[in-house]
Amino acid sequence: MSDQAADATATEGTAKKSSPTKTTLRVVLALVLIVAIFYYLLKDISLADVWAAITAMTWSELAGLALVAGWNLCTYAFVWMTVTPGLTFGRAMIMTQATTAITNTVPAGSAIGVGMTYAMLGGWGFSRSRTTIAVLVSGVWNAFAKLAIPVLALALVALQGNASAGRLTAALVGIAGLVAAIVVFALMLRSERMAEKVGVTAGRVTSRLLALIRRPPVQGWEIATVKFRNRTIDLLEHGWFPITAATLVSHLSLYLVLLVCLWDMGVSNAEVNWAEVLAVFAFARLATAIPFTPGGAGVVEAVLITGLTAAGGFKPEVVAAVLVYRALTWGLPILVGIFCLLWWRKQSLTALESDTASSTGAARP
């Protein structure tokens, strides 16, 4: 064994040994952060008022919430059906709910969720290359949506006459950033040579930024961008519109749940209009770009409660609405996802036992 291989093996072994410690530390830090955020948010309000707002909902309001929450869960599947041609709605629901449950509960759950995506799609006959394309495209489109919706929301707020200098500046900066991202993406898809140039430029910029914090430079980005271009161009040539539509529907359905929760808790459009709610919602989505806690627990609540209260909402009602919203969009997917995960596990074991029995039978003389 060479010294380089020995060092790599030793490093891998150290990483494996330290991973439980790192995981425990992440869990502890996440819990401390969540507790601190909720303590700060709830320390100056009456929880009795919050509970009163929740229990005051009528049966028709509860039915409406159940309807929009159920629709929101379904929209997760629509995105994956568009980026994975041939994937049925039932399987897409099983996969998205199971992976969402992990993302919402486990530190670094997004990486584990991607691994589960490969396992599930592989078990259903989809190749790793097709899964890679789906993961990449859905991730890019999700990022575009997170950039586009804040810009749209700020523009709508400005059109309603609530435009301050800060909001106009933020909208203009957002529009510029979104246009730049779309132009770069389009150039990258135009040709392999252009994709390579984009990768080289992005790698250089990132390496210079990393040098400021004394981190090693990145390598191979030009190879990655060329591979991404070659893998996705066929899918996007004919499927960019349904992918875009499904992604926007998924994000806006999440916003619809928040809007209905606010209305049901008594936060009227006169207090916080729908465009302002969209703006706060959009920036809460941006806040989850860096996963400080699983599923943005605590972070999303902080942005929503602070933003909606600043916009004019009565805090106890806003808190009640946000808690119900998070129960439906963070907690409910966990419960549904656990069921889906167990069902998939059972089906996988049954298929494995069937294959084993068939192989054993075929091997007998």
mmCIF file of C-alpha atoms in Angstrom:
data_model
loop_
_atom_site.group_PDB
_atom_site.id
_atom_site.type_symbol
_atom_site.label_atom_id
_atom_site.label_comp_id
_atom_site.label_asym_id
_atom_site.label_seq_id
_atom_site.Cartn_x
_atom_site.Cartn_y
_atom_site.Cartn_z
ATOM 1 C CA MET A 1 0.000 0.000 0.000
ATOM 2 C CA SER A 2 1.375 3.452 -0.923
ATOM 3 C CA ASP A 3 1.793 6.256 1.620
ATOM 4 C CA GLN A 4 -0.980 8.217 -0.107
ATOM 5 C CA ALA A 5 -3.357 5.288 0.114
ATOM 6 C CA ALA A 6 -2.405 4.705 3.724
ATOM 7 C CA ASP A 7 -3.066 8.353 4.555
ATOM 8 C CA ALA A 8 -6.427 8.192 2.782
ATOM 9 C CA THR A 9 -7.380 5.065 4.720
ATOM 10 C CA ALA A 10 -6.316 6.636 7.985
ATOM 11 C CA THR A 11 -8.269 9.805 7.225
ATOM 12 C CA GLU A 12 -11.360 7.772 6.323
ATOM 13 C CA GLY A 13 -11.061 5.816 9.547
ATOM 14 C CA THR A 14 -10.719 8.982 11.595
ATOM 15 C CA ALA A 15 -13.743 10.501 9.866
ATOM 16 C CA LYS A 16 -15.807 7.420 10.613
ATOM 17 C CA LYS A 17 -14.754 7.440 14.256
ATOM 18 C CA SER A 18 -15.482 11.125 14.693
ATOM 19 C CA SER A 19 -18.811 11.110 12.882
ATOM 20 C CA PRO A 20 -20.887 10.036 15.934
ATOM 21 C CA THR A 21 -19.330 12.869 17.922
ATOM 22 C CA LYS A 22 -20.016 15.364 15.161
ATOM 23 C CA THR A 23 -23.567 14.108 14.822
ATOM 24 C CA THR A 24 -24.166 14.420 18.559
ATOM 25 C CA LEU A 25 -22.698 17.919 18.552
ATOM 26 C CA ARG A 26 -24.940 18.930 15.645
ATOM 27 C CA VAL A 27 -28.016 17.599 17.434
ATOM 28 C CA VAL A 28 -27.149 19.434 20.654
ATOM 29 C CA LEU A 29 -26.395 22.713 18.872
ATOM 30 C CA ALA A 30 -29.594 22.449 16.821
ATOM 31 C CA LEU A 31 -31.687 21.809 19.931
ATOM 32 C CA VAL A 32 -30.053 24.692 21.815
ATOM 33 C CA LEU A 33 -30.679 27.014 18.868
ATOM 34 C CA ILE A 34 -34.319 25.934 18.526
ATOM 35 C CA VAL A 35 -35.000 26.357 22.267
ATOM 36 C CA ALA A 36 -33.306 29.776 22.311
ATOM 37 C CA ILE A 37 -35.291 30.978 19.287
ATOM 38 C CA PHE A 38 -38.644 29.864 20.682
ATOM 39 C CA TYR A 39 -37.857 31.319 24.100
ATOM 40 C CA TYR A 40 -37.112 34.676 22.505
ATOM 41 C CA LEU A 41 -40.210 34.570 20.297
ATOM 42 C CA LEU A 42 -42.677 33.506 22.992
ATOM 43 C CA LYS A 43 -41.358 35.231 26.113
ATOM 44 C CA ASP A 44 -43.456 38.400 25.762
ATOM 45 C CA ILE A 45 -46.834 36.964 24.740
ATOM 46 C CA SER A 46 -49.587 35.005 26.451
ATOM 47 C CA LEU A 47 -49.666 31.393 25.333
ATOM 48 C CA ALA A 48 -53.299 31.316 26.452
ATOM 49 C CA ASP A 49 -54.092 33.888 23.754
ATOM 50 C CA VAL A 50 -52.261 31.774 21.192
ATOM 51 C CA TRP A 51 -54.172 28.662 22.201
ATOM 52 C CA ALA A 52 -57.469 30.581 22.173
ATOM 53 C CA ALA A 53 -56.839 31.665 18.579
ATOM 54 C CA ILE A 54 -56.145 28.075 17.534
ATOM 55 C CA THR A 55 -59.157 26.560 19.286
ATOM 56 C CA ALA A 56 -61.466 29.249 17.893
ATOM 57 C CA MET A 57 -61.256 27.740 14.382
ATOM 58 C CA THR A 58 -64.539 26.463 12.993
ATOM 59 C CA TRP A 59 -65.063 23.068 11.370
ATOM 60 C CA SER A 60 -65.207 24.678 7.953
ATOM 61 C CA GLU A 61 -61.875 26.398 8.596
ATOM 62 C CA LEU A 62 -60.343 23.113 9.753
ATOM 63 C CA ALA A 63 -61.643 21.395 6.623
ATOM 64 C CA GLY A 64 -60.184 24.131 4.445
ATOM 65 C CA LEU A 65 -56.809 23.805 6.156
ATOM 66 C CA ALA A 66 -56.861 20.036 5.714
ATOM 67 C CA LEU A 67 -57.609 20.486 2.023
ATOM 68 C CA VAL A 68 -54.775 22.947 1.297
ATOM 69 C CA ALA A 69 -52.336 20.962 3.467
ATOM 70 C CA GLY A 70 -53.150 17.751 1.590
ATOM 71 C CA TRP A 71 -52.761 19.519 -1.761
ATOM 72 C CA ASN A 72 -49.395 20.897 -0.621
ATOM 73 C CA LEU A 73 -48.144 17.376 0.138
ATOM 74 C CA CYS A 74 -49.169 16.233 -3.341
ATOM 75 C CA THR A 75 -47.253 19.030 -5.066
ATOM 76 C CA TYR A 76 -43.946 17.580 -3.829
ATOM 77 C CA ALA A 77 -44.611 14.576 -6.028
ATOM 78 C CA PHE A 78 -45.474 16.614 -9.120
ATOM 79 C CA VAL A 79 -41.969 18.088 -9.281
ATOM 80 C CA TRP A 80 -40.320 14.672 -9.189
ATOM 81 C CA MET A 81 -42.685 13.293 -11.797
ATOM 82 C CA THR A 82 -41.579 16.042 -14.206
ATOM 83 C CA VAL A 83 -37.842 15.537 -13.623
ATOM 84 C CA THR A 84 -38.126 11.737 -13.665
ATOM 85 C CA PRO A 85 -40.234 10.715 -16.681
ATOM 86 C CA GLY A 86 -41.896 7.365 -15.989
ATOM 87 C CA LEU A 87 -42.184 7.864 -12.222
ATOM 88 C CA THR A 88 -45.774 7.288 -11.086
ATOM 89 C CA PHE A 89 -47.603 9.581 -8.665
ATOM 90 C CA GLY A 90 -47.807 6.903 -5.971
ATOM 91 C CA ARG A 91 -44.085 6.177 -6.017
ATOM 92 C CA ALA A 92 -43.266 9.885 -6.175
ATOM 93 C CA MET A 93 -45.381 10.445 -3.065
ATOM 94 C CA ILE A 94 -43.696 7.590 -1.208
ATOM 95 C CA MET A 95 -40.236 8.892 -2.067
ATOM 96 C CA THR A 96 -40.818 12.596 -1.428
ATOM 97 C CA GLN A 97 -42.601 12.082 1.884
ATOM 98 C CA ALA A 98 -40.014 9.595 3.180
ATOM 99 C CA THR A 99 -37.078 11.835 2.266
ATOM 100 C CA THR A 100 -38.837 14.931 3.626
ATOM 101 C CA ALA A 101 -39.365 13.172 6.962
ATOM 102 C CA ILE A 102 -35.620 12.555 7.198
ATOM 103 C CA THR A 103 -34.713 16.086 6.115
ATOM 104 C CA ASN A 104 -37.056 17.546 8.748
ATOM 105 C CA THR A 105 -35.727 15.490 11.648
ATOM 106 C CA VAL A 106 -32.077 14.527 11.129
ATOM 107 C CA PRO A 107 -29.066 16.885 11.152
ATOM 108 C CA ALA A 108 -27.536 16.897 7.649
ATOM 109 C CA GLY A 109 -30.731 15.117 6.635
ATOM 110 C CA SER A 110 -30.630 16.543 3.113
ATOM 111 C CA ALA A 111 -27.604 14.403 2.238
ATOM 112 C CA ILE A 112 -29.260 11.314 3.707
ATOM 113 C CA GLY A 113 -32.417 12.159 1.781
ATOM 114 C CA VAL A 114 -30.479 12.278 -1.487
ATOM 115 C CA GLY A 115 -29.016 8.859 -0.694
ATOM 116 C CA MET A 116 -32.506 7.507 -0.076
ATOM 117 C CA THR A 117 -33.650 8.997 -3.369
ATOM 118 C CA TYR A 118 -30.972 6.988 -5.184
ATOM 119 C CA ALA A 119 -31.943 3.844 -3.264
ATOM 120 C CA MET A 120 -35.659 4.180 -3.954
ATOM 121 C CA LEU A 121 -35.408 5.115 -7.612
ATOM 122 C CA GLY A 122 -32.777 2.427 -8.128
ATOM 123 C CA GLY A 123 -35.099 -0.157 -6.618
ATOM 124 C CA TRP A 124 -37.820 0.918 -9.040
ATOM 125 C CA GLY A 125 -35.561 0.456 -12.047
ATOM 126 C CA PHE A 126 -34.226 3.960 -12.626
ATOM 127 C CA SER A 127 -30.510 4.188 -13.379
ATOM 128 C CA ARG A 128 -28.085 6.246 -11.302
ATOM 129 C CA SER A 129 -27.533 8.616 -14.219
ATOM 130 C CA ARG A 130 -31.263 9.352 -14.523
ATOM 131 C CA THR A 131 -31.490 9.854 -10.767
ATOM 132 C CA THR A 132 -28.519 12.208 -10.855
ATOM 133 C CA ILE A 133 -30.196 14.282 -13.563
ATOM 134 C CA ALA A 134 -33.403 14.451 -11.511
ATOM 135 C CA VAL A 135 -31.563 15.474 -8.332
ATOM 136 C CA LEU A 136 -29.568 18.165 -10.139
ATOM 137 C CA VAL A 137 -32.440 19.651 -12.111
ATOM 138 C CA SER A 138 -34.888 19.672 -9.200
ATOM 139 C CA GLY A 139 -32.216 21.307 -7.024
ATOM 140 C CA VAL A 140 -31.427 24.011 -9.589
ATOM 141 C CA TRP A 141 -35.095 24.783 -10.248
ATOM 142 C CA ASN A 142 -35.785 24.918 -6.509
ATOM 143 C CA ALA A 143 -32.946 27.423 -6.112
ATOM 144 C CA PHE A 144 -34.302 29.522 -8.980
ATOM 145 C CA ALA A 145 -37.737 29.550 -7.350
ATOM 146 C CA LYS A 146 -36.285 30.649 -4.021
ATOM 147 C CA LEU A 147 -34.590 33.540 -5.817
ATOM 148 C CA ALA A 148 -37.537 34.465 -8.013
ATOM 149 C CA ILE A 149 -40.365 34.503 -5.461
ATOM 150 C CA PRO A 150 -38.797 37.195 -3.188
ATOM 151 C CA VAL A 151 -38.291 39.394 -6.258
ATOM 152 C CA LEU A 152 -41.897 38.842 -7.332
ATOM 153 C CA ALA A 153 -43.170 39.549 -3.815
ATOM 154 C CA LEU A 154 -41.212 42.798 -3.447
ATOM 155 C CA ALA A 155 -42.429 43.959 -6.852
ATOM 156 C CA LEU A 156 -46.057 43.260 -5.866
ATOM 157 C CA VAL A 157 -45.614 45.119 -2.569
ATOM 158 C CA ALA A 158 -44.153 48.075 -4.472
ATOM 159 C CA LEU A 159 -47.070 48.092 -6.942
ATOM 160 C CA GLN A 160 -49.499 48.276 -4.021
ATOM 161 C CA GLY A 161 -47.926 51.534 -2.909
ATOM 162 C CA ASN A 162 -45.969 50.136 0.036
ATOM 163 C CA ALA A 163 -42.595 50.661 -1.596
ATOM 164 C CA SER A 164 -39.841 52.036 0.586
ATOM 165 C CA ALA A 165 -36.352 52.867 -0.649
ATOM 166 C CA GLY A 166 -35.039 49.713 1.003
ATOM 167 C CA ARG A 167 -37.670 47.510 -0.625
ATOM 168 C CA LEU A 168 -37.073 49.006 -4.053
ATOM 169 C CA THR A 169 -33.331 48.522 -3.678
ATOM 170 C CA ALA A 170 -33.796 44.927 -2.565
ATOM 171 C CA ALA A 171 -36.131 44.274 -5.490
ATOM 172 C CA LEU A 172 -33.685 45.721 -8.014
ATOM 173 C CA VAL A 173 -30.778 43.767 -6.547
ATOM 174 C CA GLY A 174 -32.890 40.619 -6.571
ATOM 175 C CA ILE A 175 -33.935 41.114 -10.172
ATOM 176 C CA ALA A 176 -30.317 41.662 -11.197
ATOM 177 C CA GLY A 177 -29.198 38.547 -9.360
ATOM 178 C CA LEU A 178 -31.985 36.423 -10.820
ATOM 179 C CA VAL A 179 -31.321 37.636 -14.380
ATOM 180 C CA ALA A 180 -27.599 36.989 -13.939
ATOM 181 C CA ALA A 181 -28.248 33.460 -12.677
ATOM 182 C CA ILE A 182 -30.591 32.665 -15.578
ATOM 183 C CA VAL A 183 -28.131 34.090 -18.143
ATOM 184 C CA VAL A 184 -25.257 32.052 -16.719
ATOM 185 C CA PHE A 185 -27.408 28.929 -16.716
ATOM 186 C CA ALA A 186 -28.487 29.505 -20.320
ATOM 187 C CA LEU A 187 -24.903 30.073 -21.426
ATOM 188 C CA MET A 188 -23.814 26.900 -19.671
ATOM 189 C CA LEU A 189 -26.393 24.885 -21.602
ATOM 190 C CA ARG A 190 -25.500 26.493 -24.927
ATOM 191 C CA SER A 191 -22.358 24.431 -25.551
ATOM 192 C CA GLU A 192 -19.793 22.240 -23.818
ATOM 193 C CA ARG A 193 -17.141 24.908 -24.301
ATOM 194 C CA MET A 194 -19.315 27.537 -22.628
ATOM 195 C CA ALA A 195 -20.163 25.130 -19.797
ATOM 196 C CA GLU A 196 -16.446 24.567 -19.240
ATOM 197 C CA LYS A 197 -15.790 28.332 -19.159
ATOM 198 C CA VAL A 198 -18.585 28.826 -16.610
ATOM 199 C CA GLY A 199 -17.111 26.072 -14.438
ATOM 200 C CA VAL A 200 -13.589 27.526 -14.628
ATOM 201 C CA THR A 201 -14.798 31.035 -13.770
ATOM 202 C CA ALA A 202 -17.004 29.856 -10.910
ATOM 203 C CA GLY A 203 -14.165 27.726 -9.570
ATOM 204 C CA ARG A 204 -11.733 30.651 -9.601
ATOM 205 C CA VAL A 205 -14.145 32.991 -7.836
ATOM 206 C CA THR A 206 -15.001 30.374 -5.216
ATOM 207 C CA SER A 207 -11.333 29.520 -4.653
ATOM 208 C CA ARG A 208 -10.500 33.195 -4.037
ATOM 209 C CA LEU A 209 -13.328 33.478 -1.533
ATOM 210 C CA LEU A 210 -12.195 30.303 0.216
ATOM 211 C CA ALA A 211 -8.651 31.660 0.378
ATOM 212 C CA LEU A 212 -9.929 34.501 2.567
ATOM 213 C CA ILE A 213 -10.826 31.948 5.237
ATOM 214 C CA ARG A 214 -7.739 29.835 4.543
ATOM 215 C CA ARG A 215 -9.560 26.966 2.898
ATOM 216 C CA PRO A 216 -8.137 24.966 -0.031
ATOM 217 C CA PRO A 217 -9.228 25.873 -3.565
ATOM 218 C CA VAL A 218 -11.937 23.918 -5.353
ATOM 219 C CA GLN A 219 -11.028 21.633 -8.228
ATOM 220 C CA GLY A 220 -12.820 20.033 -11.165
ATOM 221 C CA TRP A 221 -15.738 22.440 -11.411
ATOM 222 C CA GLU A 222 -15.315 22.711 -15.184
ATOM 223 C CA ILE A 223 -15.700 18.921 -15.439
ATOM 224 C CA ALA A 224 -18.793 19.017 -13.236
ATOM 225 C CA THR A 225 -20.480 21.766 -15.274
ATOM 226 C CA VAL A 226 -19.832 19.953 -18.552
ATOM 227 C CA LYS A 227 -21.257 16.729 -17.117
ATOM 228 C CA PHE A 228 -24.283 18.610 -15.796
ATOM 229 C CA ARG A 229 -24.855 20.208 -19.194
ATOM 230 C CA ASN A 230 -24.599 16.924 -21.086
ATOM 231 C CA ARG A 231 -26.860 15.083 -18.654
ATOM 232 C CA THR A 232 -29.629 17.642 -18.434
ATOM 233 C CA ILE A 233 -29.905 19.190 -21.884
ATOM 234 C CA ASP A 234 -32.149 16.432 -23.286
ATOM 235 C CA LEU A 235 -34.530 16.602 -20.331
ATOM 236 C CA LEU A 236 -34.726 20.396 -20.341
ATOM 237 C CA GLU A 237 -35.158 20.681 -24.114
ATOM 238 C CA HIS A 238 -38.675 19.269 -23.921
ATOM 239 C CA GLY A 239 -39.482 19.379 -20.206
ATOM 240 C CA TRP A 240 -38.418 22.809 -18.937
ATOM 241 C CA PHE A 241 -41.968 24.194 -18.890
ATOM 242 C CA PRO A 242 -43.655 21.409 -16.844
ATOM 243 C CA ILE A 243 -40.657 21.370 -14.486
ATOM 244 C CA THR A 244 -40.911 25.137 -14.012
ATOM 245 C CA ALA A 245 -44.688 25.019 -13.559
ATOM 246 C CA ALA A 246 -44.546 22.153 -11.049
ATOM 247 C CA THR A 247 -41.801 23.882 -9.044
ATOM 248 C CA LEU A 248 -43.720 27.157 -8.845
ATOM 249 C CA VAL A 249 -46.944 25.350 -7.902
ATOM 250 C CA SER A 250 -45.093 23.534 -5.116
ATOM 251 C CA HIS A 251 -43.663 26.746 -3.639
ATOM 252 C CA LEU A 252 -46.863 28.749 -3.999
ATOM 253 C CA SER A 253 -48.935 25.923 -2.477
ATOM 254 C CA LEU A 254 -46.757 26.192 0.612
ATOM 255 C CA TYR A 255 -47.469 29.923 0.672
ATOM 256 C CA LEU A 256 -51.200 29.218 0.315
ATOM 257 C CA VAL A 257 -51.128 27.116 3.494
ATOM 258 C CA LEU A 258 -49.545 30.023 5.391
ATOM 259 C CA LEU A 259 -52.074 32.503 3.992
ATOM 260 C CA VAL A 260 -55.053 30.336 4.984
ATOM 261 C CA CYS A 261 -53.586 29.815 8.463
ATOM 262 C CA LEU A 262 -53.293 33.569 8.943
ATOM 263 C CA TRP A 263 -56.868 34.183 7.794
ATOM 264 C CA ASP A 264 -58.222 31.425 10.042
ATOM 265 C CA MET A 265 -56.395 32.890 13.072
ATOM 266 C CA GLY A 266 -57.886 36.328 12.483
ATOM 267 C CA VAL A 267 -54.994 38.067 10.725
ATOM 268 C CA SER A 268 -56.977 39.868 8.042
ATOM 269 C CA ASN A 269 -55.764 41.156 4.696
ATOM 270 C CA ALA A 270 -56.207 44.683 6.096
ATOM 271 C CA GLU A 271 -53.566 43.967 8.751
ATOM 272 C CA VAL A 272 -51.085 42.106 6.551
ATOM 273 C CA ASN A 273 -52.025 41.920 2.881
ATOM 274 C CA TRP A 274 -51.337 38.870 0.751
ATOM 275 C CA ALA A 275 -48.359 40.459 -1.041
ATOM 276 C CA GLU A 276 -46.636 41.260 2.256
ATOM 277 C CA VAL A 277 -47.291 37.700 3.420
ATOM 278 C CA LEU A 278 -45.696 36.448 0.201
ATOM 279 C CA ALA A 279 -42.638 38.633 0.804
ATOM 280 C CA VAL A 280 -42.160 37.370 4.364
ATOM 281 C CA PHE A 281 -42.770 33.783 3.250
ATOM 282 C CA ALA A 282 -40.218 34.138 0.450
ATOM 283 C CA PHE A 283 -37.483 35.398 2.753
ATOM 284 C CA ALA A 284 -38.264 32.634 5.239
ATOM 285 C CA ARG A 285 -37.657 30.160 2.395
ATOM 286 C CA LEU A 286 -34.342 31.844 1.649
ATOM 287 C CA ALA A 287 -33.375 31.518 5.311
ATOM 288 C CA THR A 288 -33.468 27.720 4.949
ATOM 289 C CA ALA A 289 -30.781 27.762 2.251
ATOM 290 C CA ILE A 290 -28.235 27.135 5.016
ATOM 291 C CA PRO A 291 -29.546 24.227 7.144
ATOM 292 C CA PHE A 292 -28.820 25.478 10.654
ATOM 293 C CA THR A 293 -31.496 23.114 12.006
ATOM 294 C CA PRO A 294 -33.371 20.133 10.489
ATOM 295 C CA GLY A 295 -36.143 21.431 8.259
ATOM 296 C CA GLY A 296 -35.369 25.001 9.342
ATOM 297 C CA ALA A 297 -36.997 24.349 12.742
ATOM 298 C CA GLY A 298 -36.930 27.554 14.759
ATOM 299 C CA VAL A 299 -35.350 29.596 11.966
ATOM 300 C CA VAL A 300 -38.469 29.627 9.773
ATOM 301 C CA GLU A 301 -40.672 30.447 12.762
ATOM 302 C CA ALA A 302 -38.393 33.336 13.728
ATOM 303 C CA VAL A 303 -38.449 34.905 10.253
ATOM 304 C CA LEU A 304 -42.199 34.453 9.805
ATOM 305 C CA ILE A 305 -43.249 35.724 13.229
ATOM 306 C CA THR A 306 -40.851 38.670 13.171
ATOM 307 C CA GLY A 307 -41.732 39.666 9.606
ATOM 308 C CA LEU A 308 -45.503 39.271 9.879
ATOM 309 C CA THR A 309 -45.632 41.107 13.202
ATOM 310 C CA ALA A 310 -43.547 43.954 11.776
ATOM 311 C CA ALA A 311 -45.960 44.128 8.826
ATOM 312 C CA GLY A 312 -48.869 44.804 11.194
ATOM 313 C CA GLY A 313 -50.099 41.440 12.465
ATOM 314 C CA PHE A 314 -51.268 41.009 16.073
ATOM 315 C CA LYS A 315 -48.505 38.866 17.569
ATOM 316 C CA PRO A 316 -50.574 36.188 19.406
ATOM 317 C CA GLU A 317 -52.604 35.568 16.246
ATOM 318 C CA VAL A 318 -49.462 35.542 14.090
ATOM 319 C CA VAL A 319 -47.760 33.081 16.429
ATOM 320 C CA ALA A 320 -50.831 30.842 16.376
ATOM 321 C CA ALA A 321 -50.951 30.941 12.581
ATOM 322 C CA VAL A 322 -47.239 30.180 12.208
ATOM 323 C CA LEU A 323 -47.396 27.284 14.670
ATOM 324 C CA VAL A 324 -50.353 25.731 12.827
ATOM 325 C CA TYR A 325 -48.620 26.355 9.499
ATOM 326 C CA ARG A 326 -45.456 24.610 10.672
ATOM 327 C CA ALA A 327 -47.472 21.739 12.118
ATOM 328 C CA LEU A 328 -49.019 21.197 8.678
ATOM 329 C CA THR A 329 -45.879 21.761 6.571
ATOM 330 C CA TRP A 330 -43.134 20.491 8.886
ATOM 331 C CA GLY A 331 -44.801 18.111 11.321
ATOM 332 C CA LEU A 332 -47.386 16.477 9.048
ATOM 333 C CA PRO A 333 -44.806 15.450 6.399
ATOM 334 C CA ILE A 334 -42.816 13.743 9.155
ATOM 335 C CA LEU A 335 -45.794 11.602 10.188
ATOM 336 C CA VAL A 336 -46.765 10.797 6.600
ATOM 337 C CA GLY A 337 -43.106 10.222 5.714
ATOM 338 C CA ILE A 338 -42.566 7.706 8.508
ATOM 339 C CA PHE A 339 -45.508 5.680 7.224
ATOM 340 C CA CYS A 340 -44.173 5.890 3.648
ATOM 341 C CA LEU A 341 -40.686 4.889 4.775
ATOM 342 C CA LEU A 342 -41.978 1.861 6.648
ATOM 343 C CA TRP A 343 -44.164 0.849 3.695
ATOM 344 C CA TRP A 344 -41.239 1.153 1.267
ATOM 345 C CA ARG A 345 -39.011 -0.827 3.619
ATOM 346 C CA LYS A 346 -41.599 -3.588 3.880
ATOM 347 C CA GLN A 347 -42.067 -3.717 0.111
ATOM 348 C CA SER A 348 -38.296 -3.826 -0.441
ATOM 349 C CA LEU A 349 -37.869 -6.716 2.001
ATOM 350 C CA THR A 350 -40.756 -8.588 0.389
ATOM 351 C CA ALA A 351 -39.228 -8.133 -3.066
ATOM 352 C CA LEU A 352 -35.826 -9.254 -1.768
ATOM 353 C CA GLU A 353 -37.300 -12.395 -0.192
ATOM 354 C CA SER A 354 -39.150 -13.152 -3.435
ATOM 355 C CA ASP A 355 -35.976 -12.754 -5.497
ATOM 356 C CA THR A 356 -34.035 -14.929 -3.060
ATOM 357 C CA ALA A 357 -36.675 -17.648 -3.201
ATOM 358 C CA SER A 358 -36.727 -17.535 -7.003
ATOM 359 C CA SER A 359 -32.932 -17.807 -7.185
ATOM 360 C CA THR A 360 -32.915 -20.733 -4.740
ATOM 361 C CA GLY A 361 -35.622 -22.536 -6.690
ATOM 362 C CA ALA A 362 -33.813 -22.032 -9.981
ATOM 363 C CA ALA A 363 -30.570 -23.386 -8.513
ATOM 364 C CA ARG A 364 -32.132 -26.699 -7.445
ATOM 365 C CA PRO A 365 -31.480 -29.678 -9.796
#
